[in-house]
Coordinates of C-alpha atoms in Angstrom, one line a residue:
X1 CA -6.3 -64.4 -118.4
X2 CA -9.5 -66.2 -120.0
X3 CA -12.3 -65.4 -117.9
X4 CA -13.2 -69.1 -120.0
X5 CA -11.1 -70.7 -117.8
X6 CA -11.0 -71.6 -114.1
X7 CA -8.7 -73.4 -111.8
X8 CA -10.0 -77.0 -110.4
X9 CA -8.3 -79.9 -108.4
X10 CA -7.7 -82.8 -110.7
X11 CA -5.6 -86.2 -110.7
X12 CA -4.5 -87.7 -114.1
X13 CA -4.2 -91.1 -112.1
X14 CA -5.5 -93.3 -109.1
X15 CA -3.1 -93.1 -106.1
X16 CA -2.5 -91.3 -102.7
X17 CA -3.4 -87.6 -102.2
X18 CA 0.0 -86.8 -103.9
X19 CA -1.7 -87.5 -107.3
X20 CA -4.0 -83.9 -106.7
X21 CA -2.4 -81.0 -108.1
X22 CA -4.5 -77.5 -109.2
X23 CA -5.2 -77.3 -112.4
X24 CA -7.5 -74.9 -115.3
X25 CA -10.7 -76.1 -117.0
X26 CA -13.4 -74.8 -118.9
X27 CA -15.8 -72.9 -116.8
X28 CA -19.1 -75.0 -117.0
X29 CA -22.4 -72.7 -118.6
X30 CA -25.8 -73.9 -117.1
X31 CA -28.2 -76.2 -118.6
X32 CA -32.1 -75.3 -118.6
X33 CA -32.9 -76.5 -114.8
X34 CA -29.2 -75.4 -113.4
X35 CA -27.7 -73.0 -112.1
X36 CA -24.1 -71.7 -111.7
X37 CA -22.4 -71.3 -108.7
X38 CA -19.4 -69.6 -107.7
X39 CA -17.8 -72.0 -105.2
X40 CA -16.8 -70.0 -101.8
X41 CA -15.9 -73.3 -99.4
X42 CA -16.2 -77.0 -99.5
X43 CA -15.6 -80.0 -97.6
X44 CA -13.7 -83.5 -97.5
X45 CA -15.7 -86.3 -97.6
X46 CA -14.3 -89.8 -97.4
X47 CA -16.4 -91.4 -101.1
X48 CA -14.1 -89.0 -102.6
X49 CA -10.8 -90.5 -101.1
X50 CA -12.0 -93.6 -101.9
X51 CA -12.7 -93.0 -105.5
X52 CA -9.0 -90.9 -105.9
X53 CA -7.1 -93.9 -104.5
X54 CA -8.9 -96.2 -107.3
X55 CA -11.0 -98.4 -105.1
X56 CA -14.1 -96.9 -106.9
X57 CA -12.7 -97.5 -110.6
X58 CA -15.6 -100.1 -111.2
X59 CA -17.7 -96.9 -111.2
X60 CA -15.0 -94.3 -112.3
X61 CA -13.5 -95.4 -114.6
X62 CA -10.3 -95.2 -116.6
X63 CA -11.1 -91.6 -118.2
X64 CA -8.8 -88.7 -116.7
X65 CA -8.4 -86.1 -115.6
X66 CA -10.6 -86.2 -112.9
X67 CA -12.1 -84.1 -110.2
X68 CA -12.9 -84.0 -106.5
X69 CA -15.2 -82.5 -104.1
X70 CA -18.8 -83.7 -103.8
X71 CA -20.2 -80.5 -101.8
X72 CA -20.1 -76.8 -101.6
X73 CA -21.0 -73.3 -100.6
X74 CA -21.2 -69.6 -102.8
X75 CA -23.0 -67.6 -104.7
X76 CA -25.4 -68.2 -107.4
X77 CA -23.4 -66.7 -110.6
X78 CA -26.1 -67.0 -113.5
X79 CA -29.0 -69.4 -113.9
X80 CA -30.4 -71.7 -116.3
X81 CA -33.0 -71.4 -118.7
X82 CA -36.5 -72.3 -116.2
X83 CA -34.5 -71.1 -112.8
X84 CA -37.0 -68.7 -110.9
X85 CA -36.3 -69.6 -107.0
X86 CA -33.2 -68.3 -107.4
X87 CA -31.1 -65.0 -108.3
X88 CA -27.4 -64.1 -109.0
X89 CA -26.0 -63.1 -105.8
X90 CA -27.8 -65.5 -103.7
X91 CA -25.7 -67.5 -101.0
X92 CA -26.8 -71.2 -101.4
X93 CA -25.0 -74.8 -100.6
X94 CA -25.4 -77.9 -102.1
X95 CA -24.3 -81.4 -103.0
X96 CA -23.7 -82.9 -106.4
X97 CA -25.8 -85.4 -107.1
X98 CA -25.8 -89.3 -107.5
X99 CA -25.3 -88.7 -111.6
X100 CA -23.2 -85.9 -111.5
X101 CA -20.2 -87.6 -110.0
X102 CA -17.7 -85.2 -108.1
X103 CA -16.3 -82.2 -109.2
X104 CA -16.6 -78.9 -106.1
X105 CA -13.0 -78.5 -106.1
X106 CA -13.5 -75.8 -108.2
X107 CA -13.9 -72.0 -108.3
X108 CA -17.4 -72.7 -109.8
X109 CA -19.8 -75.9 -110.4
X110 CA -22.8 -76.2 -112.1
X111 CA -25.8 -78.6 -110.2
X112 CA -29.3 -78.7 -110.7
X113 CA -31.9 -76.3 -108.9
X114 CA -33.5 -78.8 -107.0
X115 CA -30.0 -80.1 -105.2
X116 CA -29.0 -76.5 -103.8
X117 CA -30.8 -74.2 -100.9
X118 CA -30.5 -71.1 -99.7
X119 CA -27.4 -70.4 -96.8
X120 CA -29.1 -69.5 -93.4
X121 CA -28.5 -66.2 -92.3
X122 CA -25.4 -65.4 -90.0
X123 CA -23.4 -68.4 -91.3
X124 CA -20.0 -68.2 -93.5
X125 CA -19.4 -69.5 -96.1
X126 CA -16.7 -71.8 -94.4
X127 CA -18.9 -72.6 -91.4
X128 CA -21.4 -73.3 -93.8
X129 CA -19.4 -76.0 -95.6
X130 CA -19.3 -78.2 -93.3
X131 CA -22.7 -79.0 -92.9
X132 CA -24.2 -80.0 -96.6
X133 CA -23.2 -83.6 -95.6
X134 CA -25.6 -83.1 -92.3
X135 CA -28.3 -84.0 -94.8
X136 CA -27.4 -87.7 -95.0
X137 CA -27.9 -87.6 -91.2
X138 CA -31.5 -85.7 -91.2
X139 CA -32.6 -89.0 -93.9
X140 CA -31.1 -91.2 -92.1
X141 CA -32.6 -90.4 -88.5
X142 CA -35.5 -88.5 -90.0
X143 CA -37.0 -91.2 -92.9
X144 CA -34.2 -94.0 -92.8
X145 CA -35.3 -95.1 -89.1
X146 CA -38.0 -93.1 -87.8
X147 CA -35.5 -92.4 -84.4
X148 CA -38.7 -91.6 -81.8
X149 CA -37.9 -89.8 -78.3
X150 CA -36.6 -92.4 -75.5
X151 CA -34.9 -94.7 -78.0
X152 CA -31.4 -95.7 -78.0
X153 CA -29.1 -94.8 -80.9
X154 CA -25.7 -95.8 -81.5
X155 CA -23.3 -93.3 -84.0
X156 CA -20.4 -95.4 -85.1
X157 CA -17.7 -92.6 -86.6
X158 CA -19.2 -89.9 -84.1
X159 CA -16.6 -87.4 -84.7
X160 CA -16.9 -87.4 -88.5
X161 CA -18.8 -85.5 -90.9
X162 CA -22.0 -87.0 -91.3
X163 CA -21.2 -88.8 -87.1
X164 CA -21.0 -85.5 -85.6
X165 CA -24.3 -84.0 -87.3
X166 CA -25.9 -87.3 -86.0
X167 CA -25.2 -87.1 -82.5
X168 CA -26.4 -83.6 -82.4
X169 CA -30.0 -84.5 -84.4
X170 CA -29.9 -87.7 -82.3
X171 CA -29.9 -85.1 -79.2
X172 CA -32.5 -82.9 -80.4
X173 CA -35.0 -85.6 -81.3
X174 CA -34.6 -86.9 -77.5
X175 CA -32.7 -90.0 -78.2
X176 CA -30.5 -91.7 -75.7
X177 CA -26.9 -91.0 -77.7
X178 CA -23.8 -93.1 -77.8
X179 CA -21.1 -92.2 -79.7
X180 CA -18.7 -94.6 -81.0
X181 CA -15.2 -92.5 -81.5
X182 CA -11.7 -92.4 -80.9
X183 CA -10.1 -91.8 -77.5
X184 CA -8.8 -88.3 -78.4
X185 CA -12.4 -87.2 -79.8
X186 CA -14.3 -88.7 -77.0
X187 CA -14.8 -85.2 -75.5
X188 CA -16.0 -83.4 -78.7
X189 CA -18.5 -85.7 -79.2
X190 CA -19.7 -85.3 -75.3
X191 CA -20.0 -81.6 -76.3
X192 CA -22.0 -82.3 -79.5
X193 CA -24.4 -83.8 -76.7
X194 CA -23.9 -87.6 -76.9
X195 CA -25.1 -89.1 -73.3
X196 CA -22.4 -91.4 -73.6
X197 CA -18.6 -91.5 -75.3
X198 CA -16.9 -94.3 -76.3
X199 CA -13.0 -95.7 -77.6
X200 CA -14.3 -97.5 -80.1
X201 CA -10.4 -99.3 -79.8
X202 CA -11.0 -100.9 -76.6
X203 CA -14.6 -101.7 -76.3
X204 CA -15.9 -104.7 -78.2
X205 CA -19.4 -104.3 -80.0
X206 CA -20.8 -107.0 -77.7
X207 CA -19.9 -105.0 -74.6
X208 CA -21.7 -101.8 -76.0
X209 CA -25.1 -103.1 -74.8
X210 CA -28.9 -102.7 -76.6
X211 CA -29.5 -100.4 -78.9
X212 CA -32.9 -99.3 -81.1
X213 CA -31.4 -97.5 -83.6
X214 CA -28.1 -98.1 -85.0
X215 CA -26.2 -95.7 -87.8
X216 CA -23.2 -96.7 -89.5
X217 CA -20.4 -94.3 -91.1
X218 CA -17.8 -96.9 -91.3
X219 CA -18.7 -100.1 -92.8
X220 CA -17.2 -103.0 -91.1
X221 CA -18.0 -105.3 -89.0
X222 CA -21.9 -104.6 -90.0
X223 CA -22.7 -107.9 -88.4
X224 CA -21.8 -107.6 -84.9
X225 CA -23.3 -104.2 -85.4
X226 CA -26.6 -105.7 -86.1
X227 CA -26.3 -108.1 -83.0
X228 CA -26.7 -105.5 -80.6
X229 CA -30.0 -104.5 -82.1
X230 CA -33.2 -104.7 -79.9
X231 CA -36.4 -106.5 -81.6
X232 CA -38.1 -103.8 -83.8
X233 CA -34.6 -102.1 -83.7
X234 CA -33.4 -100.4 -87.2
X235 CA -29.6 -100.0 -88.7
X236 CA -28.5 -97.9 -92.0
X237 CA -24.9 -97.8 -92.8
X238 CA -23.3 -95.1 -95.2
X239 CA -20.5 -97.4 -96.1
X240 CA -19.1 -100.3 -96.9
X241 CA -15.8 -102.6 -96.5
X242 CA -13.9 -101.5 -99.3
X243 CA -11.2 -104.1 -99.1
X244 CA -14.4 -106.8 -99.3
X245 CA -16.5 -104.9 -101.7
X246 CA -18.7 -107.9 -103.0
X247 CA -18.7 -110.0 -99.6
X248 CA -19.9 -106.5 -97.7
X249 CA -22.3 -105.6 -100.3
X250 CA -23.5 -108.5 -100.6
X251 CA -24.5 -108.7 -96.7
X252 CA -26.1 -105.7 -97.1
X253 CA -28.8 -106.8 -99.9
X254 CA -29.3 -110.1 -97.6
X255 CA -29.4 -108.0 -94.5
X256 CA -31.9 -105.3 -96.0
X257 CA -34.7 -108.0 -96.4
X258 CA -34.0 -111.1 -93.9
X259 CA -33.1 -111.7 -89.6
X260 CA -33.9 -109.9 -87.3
X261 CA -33.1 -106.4 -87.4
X262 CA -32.9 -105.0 -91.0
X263 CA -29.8 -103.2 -92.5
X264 CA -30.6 -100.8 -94.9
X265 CA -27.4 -99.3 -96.9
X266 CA -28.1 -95.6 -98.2
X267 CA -26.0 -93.0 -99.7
X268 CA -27.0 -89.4 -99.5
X269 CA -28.9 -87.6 -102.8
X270 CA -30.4 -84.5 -100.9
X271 CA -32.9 -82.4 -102.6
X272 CA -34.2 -78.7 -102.0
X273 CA -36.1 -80.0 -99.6
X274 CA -33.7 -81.4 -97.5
X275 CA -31.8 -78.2 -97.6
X276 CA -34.9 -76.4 -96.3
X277 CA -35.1 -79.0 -92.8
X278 CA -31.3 -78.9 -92.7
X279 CA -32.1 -75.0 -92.5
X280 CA -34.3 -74.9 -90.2
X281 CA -31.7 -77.0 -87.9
X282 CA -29.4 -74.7 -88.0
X283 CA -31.9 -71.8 -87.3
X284 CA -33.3 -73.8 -84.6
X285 CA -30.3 -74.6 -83.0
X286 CA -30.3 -78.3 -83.0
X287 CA -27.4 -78.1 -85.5
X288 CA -23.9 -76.2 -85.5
X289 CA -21.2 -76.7 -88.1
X290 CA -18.0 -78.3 -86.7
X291 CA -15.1 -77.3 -88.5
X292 CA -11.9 -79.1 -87.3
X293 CA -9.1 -77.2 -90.1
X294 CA -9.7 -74.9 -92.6
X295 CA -7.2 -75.7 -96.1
X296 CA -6.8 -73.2 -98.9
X297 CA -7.5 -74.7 -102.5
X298 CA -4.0 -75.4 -103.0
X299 CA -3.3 -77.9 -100.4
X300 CA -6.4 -80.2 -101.1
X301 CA -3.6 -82.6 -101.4
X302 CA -2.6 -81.9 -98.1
X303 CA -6.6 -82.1 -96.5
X304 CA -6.7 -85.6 -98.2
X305 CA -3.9 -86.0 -96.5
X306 CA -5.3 -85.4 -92.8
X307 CA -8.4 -87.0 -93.5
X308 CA -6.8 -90.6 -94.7
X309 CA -4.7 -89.8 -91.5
X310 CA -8.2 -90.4 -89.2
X311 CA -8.6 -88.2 -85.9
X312 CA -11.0 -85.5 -87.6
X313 CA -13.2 -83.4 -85.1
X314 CA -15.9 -82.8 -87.7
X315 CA -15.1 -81.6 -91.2
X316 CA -11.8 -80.4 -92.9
X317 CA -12.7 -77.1 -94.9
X318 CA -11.2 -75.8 -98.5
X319 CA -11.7 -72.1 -98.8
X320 CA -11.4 -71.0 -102.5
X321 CA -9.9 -67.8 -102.7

């Protein structure tokens, strides 16, 4: 077999999760500034699905095959030219970045220094893929809003991947927490320590009450969201209304700068630094990974699958033999 080679999860066209099949690249070599990592677990994260089933193509493109997975835990394999934080045999998680596009459904990735940080102690590496995506939280709590002790905050999507990391962080920062979630998840996100659990299907927006922090994993509806905001009150959404892509974007850079109540859209772009804080969560104990089903690489068609089928309790898991 050439060590060359390695096995990746690719599609040769948009479509449904059918489209995935396991495939063999070229094993990437780092650049000066990189480093290589041998890919142990990642996760499923919804920008993913939306760019497989081609309602990304404005930014993807027509160009196959292409790849999936956008984080990722492992070992550091070799380094690049300039690397000194870092040795082979180190245990690190990352994400790809904004540029790099996705690509961790693979048995190794290559991603700049600065986007990776070392695993905390005691954590697998399955455990530990759930929670690169926590980082989007941490910013968007943390520098996003500036959530304060006493306030309100409302987590739309609770029971997700970046939802359930926020109603924990919400928690530990002393925030009043209500989680916005389906009926059948409304008691894991009471255990992640929201105050308050709601079926998003049969409550109204309008009957949700006041709120002074508002974050947004969905992306529709944004304006009634908005409405429920007290004065000085603060909303970031990490998505947007993919069957109105212009109309919905197109709130957002009006909402960002006028009315009452901004709306700031955001997507997560963490940095070693981020890393660090999100390891220092975990070490703390504000933050535990939720991992609802752990998949084995050849049935990311499958995890696609249960993902597009809604009802997560946190993160579905690929373990990469």
């Amino acid at each position: 077999m050439n060590d060359r080679m390695m096995k990746a999860v690719l599609y040769d066209r948009y479509g449904g999760p059918d489209v995935l099949y396991l495939g063999r690249v070229p094993r990437p070599e780092p650049s000066p500034g990189e480093v290589l990592v041998r890919v142990r677990a990642f996760s499923v994260n919804g920008g993913e699905l939306a760019a497989r089933a081609g309602r990304l193509r404005i930014l993807t493109g027509r160009k196959f095959p292409q790849r999936v997975g956008l984080d990722f835990t492992g070992e550091v394999a070799a380094l690049g030219a300039g690397v000194t934080r870092f040795a082979a045999g180190d245990r690190v998680w990352g994400v790809l970045g904004r540029t790099s596009g996705f690509g961790s459904a693979a048995e190794y990735v290559t991603v700049p220094a600065e986007r990776i940080g070392p695993v905390p102690d005691g954590l697998d590496p399955v455990d530990a893929a759930a929670l690169p995506v926590a980082t989007t939280a941490v910013t968007a709590l943390r520098d996003k809003t500036g959530l304060r002790p006493g306030e309100r905050l409302l987590v739309r999507g609770a029971a997700g991947g970046v939802g359930n990391a926020a109603v924990q962080l919400g928690r530990a920062y002393g925030a009043e927490v209500t989680a916005l979630a389906r009926a059948a998840n409304l008691d894991f996100v009471r255990g992640l320590g929201a105050h308050r659990a709601v079926d998003h299907r049969t409550v109204r927006p309008a009957e949700l009450g006041r709120f002074d922090v508002v974050l947004d994993t969905v992306g529709t509806d944004l304006r009634a969201f908005r409405r429920l905001l007290d004065p000085g009150g603060r909303m970031v959404t990490i998505a947007f209304d993919l069957e109105r892509p212009v109309a919905s974007l197109g709130y957002l850079a009006a909402g960002a700068v006028h009315g009452r109540g901004r709306v700031r859209f955001f997507s997560g772009n963490p940095t070693r630094a981020d890393f660090d804080d999100l390891a220092r969560h975990v070490a703390e104990g504000r933050l535990r990974p939720a991992v609802d089903t752990v998949f084995p690489l050849e049935e990311t068609a499958a995890a696609h699958r249960a993902l597009e089928a809604g009802g997560v309790q946190g993160k579905y898991v690929i373990r990469v033999a």
